[in-house]
Amino acid sequence: MSYLEASRRRAEELRNQEKVRILSLETSCDETAAAVIENGRRILSNVVFSQIDLHELYGGVVPEIASRAHMEACDRVLDQALREAGMDLREIDALAVTKGPGLVGALLTGVNCMKGLAFAAGKPLVGVNHIEGHVSANYLTHPDLEPPFLCLVVSGGHSHLVEVADYGTYRLLGQTADDAAGEAFDKAARVLGLPYPGGPRIDALAEEGNPEAFTLPRPKTEGKYDYSFSGLKTAFINTVHGLEQKGTPLPKADLAASFRRAVCRELIDKADLLLSDRKDSGGTGMALAGGVSANRELRRMAEEMCRRRGIRLFMPEIHLCTDNGAMIGSAAYYRLMRGEVAALSLNAEPALRLV
Ligand code: KG4
Ligand code: ZN
């Protein structure tokens, strides 16, 4: 029997098993992360090894350095995830790995590592879409959350409004025409001379600033629920350069607060518009996902919007917003239950889309 045939049969058997434990690996960008997840909902362990120190010097992720660092770290991180879960590889039912989107070399490191492990251990492997992973982080924080719901996915590479119609079924309702929200935060941070990664630094600095200090333009978009952040970013850069030319010391906290307010206002306004157009309030409610969902202002604004509309708001715990292995293990569970297992030809898909 081929490896794939054996995996399919095993996946079929697992549908009737009370507890299914998945060991997952995430290596799409600059975190080497592994986790053990039970039934897609319960975290038995979650280990994140961040490469920030390695990339800080360059002001951003250096793909070649990221791949090498993943290669060095992945077996250690996987071992630690098993140890912290108090489990042996033999007790694991299936393996999962991020197949895309992300940096090709970084993804390939994880995909190859898990293909080798899955083949050697004779266990099914699930290839996971990283963005689906971010959405699934909500299943870990909110055990009662079930599709359908609406989700605002905001990360370093994505600003999407999606309808999660069912596990694994998504409808794209809005997307960014240019930069993603995280990307915009990172660029604004660089202009202010803040170190990489910029998003969390802008967020922290903004807490001490006046969000009304600078007026930034409202983005214009073609699609009703689409986003655009490049104009906002340019206006911000021009504001900063204008102040520098005058020789004024930069009021960094006010600048950060004004920029954060403008980005979050835009993100929430479109979500609010979508909710007002839908009679079903999006099903179960509204969820946030992705690195930018850790943003304090965005969380506050989403809370206010959902309270005002009388709908439930779901947000991952802060440490599950940014890249981690637990979210990959959660997404993999629902794919595995539908028999979606990977062949040994599984490849990295750097430009993989959610829909
Ligand atoms: O989801 P993520 O960890 O990786 C991708 O899949 O892209 O998102 C990383 C992005 C970065 O752009 C980072 O600056 C941003 O999320 N980010 C934040 C915050 N925490 C992370 N942006 C704003 N405020 C934060 N607190
Ligand atoms: Zn991510």
Short mmCIF file of N, CA and C and ligand atoms in Angstrom, two decimals, residues 26 28 130-131 134 155-156 290-291 321-323 327, ligand 2:
data_model
loop_
_atom_site.label_atom_id
_atom_site.label_comp_id
_atom_site.label_asym_id
_atom_site.label_seq_id
_atom_site.Cartn_x
_atom_site.Cartn_y
_atom_site.Cartn_z
N GLU A 26 5.21 25.19 12.04
CA GLU A 26 5.01 26.44 11.27
C GLU A 26 6.39 27.07 11.01
N SER A 28 6.70 29.56 8.08
CA SER A 28 6.49 30.33 6.85
C SER A 28 7.24 31.65 6.82
N HIS A 130 -1.55 28.91 5.78
CA HIS A 130 -1.19 29.75 6.92
C HIS A 130 -2.33 30.70 7.33
N ILE A 131 -3.02 31.24 6.36
CA ILE A 131 -4.12 32.18 6.65
C ILE A 131 -5.28 31.44 7.32
N HIS A 134 -4.41 31.24 10.83
CA HIS A 134 -4.73 32.45 11.62
C HIS A 134 -6.21 32.49 12.01
N SER A 155 -2.80 40.64 8.70
CA SER A 155 -1.45 40.19 9.05
C SER A 155 -0.42 40.99 8.28
N GLY A 156 0.82 40.50 8.27
CA GLY A 156 1.88 41.19 7.54
C GLY A 156 1.62 41.19 6.04
N GLY A 290 -4.89 37.11 12.68
CA GLY A 290 -3.63 37.59 12.11
C GLY A 290 -2.87 38.49 13.07
N GLY A 291 -1.59 38.70 12.77
CA GLY A 291 -0.71 39.45 13.66
C GLY A 291 -1.25 40.79 14.12
N CYS A 321 -2.29 35.46 18.22
CA CYS A 321 -2.54 36.33 17.06
C CYS A 321 -1.39 36.25 16.07
N THR A 322 -0.16 36.33 16.59
CA THR A 322 1.01 36.26 15.70
C THR A 322 1.34 34.79 15.42
N ASP A 323 2.29 34.56 14.52
CA ASP A 323 2.54 33.20 14.04
C ASP A 323 2.85 32.21 15.16
N MET A 327 -2.17 27.23 15.94
CA MET A 327 -3.22 27.56 14.96
C MET A 327 -3.13 26.62 13.75
ZN ZN B 2 1.07 34.88 9.99
#
